[in-house]
Amino acid sequence: MSIHISAKKGEIAPIVLMPGDPLRAKYIAGNFLQDAKLVSQTRNIFYYTGNYKGNPITIGASGMGCPSIGIYSYELYNEYDVDCIIRIGTCGAYTTDLKLFDLINVDRAFSESTYALHAFGYNNDHLYHEGKAYAVINDTAQEMNLNVQAAAIHSSDVFYRAEQSTPDIAATNNCVAVEMEAFALFANAKYLKKSAATLLTVSDIIPTHEQISAEEREKALLPMMELALESAGRL
Ligand code: HPA
């Protein structure tokens, strides 16, 4: 047990897929894993461990924002000996060059978050994916004939803001999309010398207000889920 995860040692697999939403973790475990077992439900943040094509894998949620993913990913790496976390999330596109359902493998996350500074003394406003997961995802996507673009994104601390234009940090650094977690995940992985990647599906186009509808959402995320599961089997 760790402070925020009630699984016993050994009940978490070395590779964890991490959606933001606990119900998405439940959906993926229920639809894709064999012998899935609920191993933690502290604060309704569900963690399931099972097998995908014979490989042990854990699927569990991060919650929203850097503070939340910072806690869960740190405990998984540090107390459950997890080697690799692949975040699977959604993002808003800052540009109409991206379309709904597009897939992004995050190369760099820029952020105004002070998480990495206060946790580890990292002064940069950006952090990279860590370890081999990113490359394995790109190779697996090619084998699956899935189009995935490598890109820099903005890990924002803010969802609602007064100013509607693209924030300076994103505009200056060519961030094509925004989400809220990759930066803290990458910080933890860098500090603890672990592997971390972030795969995102574009769920909304910010300039045009287009969105994937609630009904489309489950199906829309299937390619990302399958890519993450197939990649996990190759790690
Ligand atoms: N902002 C931040 N995070 C997001 C968004 C957004 O517009 N869409 C999906 N995740």
Short mmCIF file of N, CA and C and ligand atoms in Angstrom, two decimals, residues 87 89-94 154-161 177-181 200-206 211 217, ligand 1:
data_model
loop_
_atom_site.label_atom_id
_atom_site.label_comp_id
_atom_site.label_asym_id
_atom_site.label_seq_id
_atom_site.Cartn_x
_atom_site.Cartn_y
_atom_site.Cartn_z
N ARG A 87 0.62 7.54 -20.35
CA ARG A 87 -0.63 8.28 -20.18
C ARG A 87 -1.42 8.21 -21.47
N GLY A 89 -4.66 10.08 -22.94
CA GLY A 89 -5.59 11.15 -22.60
C GLY A 89 -6.18 11.83 -23.81
N THR A 90 -6.88 12.92 -23.54
CA THR A 90 -7.43 13.73 -24.63
C THR A 90 -6.77 15.11 -24.56
N CYS A 91 -6.89 15.83 -25.67
CA CYS A 91 -6.31 17.18 -25.70
C CYS A 91 -7.17 18.09 -26.56
N GLY A 92 -7.02 19.37 -26.33
CA GLY A 92 -7.64 20.39 -27.19
C GLY A 92 -6.59 20.88 -28.17
N ALA A 93 -6.96 20.97 -29.45
CA ALA A 93 -6.01 21.45 -30.47
C ALA A 93 -6.05 22.97 -30.51
N TYR A 94 -4.86 23.58 -30.52
CA TYR A 94 -4.78 25.03 -30.67
C TYR A 94 -4.90 25.43 -32.14
N HIS A 154 1.23 21.68 -24.79
CA HIS A 154 1.17 22.53 -23.59
C HIS A 154 0.47 21.73 -22.49
N SER A 155 1.16 21.52 -21.36
CA SER A 155 0.52 20.94 -20.18
C SER A 155 0.10 22.10 -19.31
N SER A 156 -1.14 22.45 -19.39
CA SER A 156 -1.60 23.67 -18.72
C SER A 156 -2.08 23.39 -17.30
N ASP A 157 -1.92 24.37 -16.44
CA ASP A 157 -2.51 24.29 -15.10
C ASP A 157 -3.94 24.80 -15.09
N VAL A 158 -4.36 25.37 -16.23
CA VAL A 158 -5.62 26.11 -16.26
C VAL A 158 -6.52 25.57 -17.36
N PHE A 159 -7.76 25.27 -17.03
CA PHE A 159 -8.73 24.88 -18.06
C PHE A 159 -9.58 26.08 -18.48
N TYR A 160 -10.06 26.85 -17.52
CA TYR A 160 -10.88 28.05 -17.82
C TYR A 160 -10.02 29.28 -17.62
N ARG A 161 -10.04 30.18 -18.61
CA ARG A 161 -9.23 31.40 -18.48
C ARG A 161 -9.99 32.59 -19.06
N ALA A 177 -1.25 21.54 -29.14
CA ALA A 177 -2.43 21.13 -28.39
C ALA A 177 -2.20 21.31 -26.90
N VAL A 178 -3.29 21.21 -26.13
CA VAL A 178 -3.20 21.41 -24.68
C VAL A 178 -3.87 20.27 -23.93
N GLU A 179 -3.20 19.83 -22.89
CA GLU A 179 -3.76 18.90 -21.90
C GLU A 179 -3.24 19.35 -20.54
N MET A 180 -3.28 18.52 -19.52
CA MET A 180 -2.96 19.06 -18.20
C MET A 180 -2.08 18.16 -17.32
N GLU A 181 -1.46 17.13 -17.90
CA GLU A 181 -0.77 16.16 -17.03
C GLU A 181 0.64 15.74 -17.46
N LEU A 200 -2.12 11.12 -26.91
CA LEU A 200 -3.32 11.94 -26.80
C LEU A 200 -4.20 11.80 -28.03
N THR A 201 -5.51 11.81 -27.83
CA THR A 201 -6.47 11.91 -28.92
C THR A 201 -7.06 13.32 -28.90
N VAL A 202 -7.10 13.96 -30.06
CA VAL A 202 -7.67 15.31 -30.12
C VAL A 202 -9.19 15.20 -29.92
N SER A 203 -9.66 15.79 -28.82
CA SER A 203 -11.10 15.70 -28.50
C SER A 203 -11.83 17.01 -28.77
N ASP A 204 -11.07 18.10 -28.91
CA ASP A 204 -11.71 19.36 -29.29
C ASP A 204 -10.73 20.26 -30.03
N ILE A 205 -11.34 21.07 -30.93
CA ILE A 205 -10.53 22.03 -31.70
C ILE A 205 -10.87 23.39 -31.11
N ILE A 206 -9.92 23.98 -30.42
CA ILE A 206 -10.24 25.18 -29.63
C ILE A 206 -10.70 26.36 -30.51
N GLN A 211 -16.11 19.57 -31.15
CA GLN A 211 -15.80 18.61 -30.08
C GLN A 211 -16.25 17.22 -30.49
N ARG A 217 -17.34 9.52 -27.91
CA ARG A 217 -16.10 9.54 -27.14
C ARG A 217 -15.50 8.14 -26.90
N1 HPA B 1 -7.68 22.17 -22.22
C1 HPA B 1 -7.01 21.43 -21.35
N2 HPA B 1 -7.06 20.11 -21.35
C2 HPA B 1 -7.81 19.50 -22.26
C3 HPA B 1 -8.54 20.22 -23.20
C4 HPA B 1 -8.46 21.63 -23.18
O1 HPA B 1 -9.07 22.34 -23.98
N3 HPA B 1 -9.21 19.33 -23.99
C5 HPA B 1 -8.88 18.10 -23.53
N4 HPA B 1 -8.04 18.21 -22.49
#
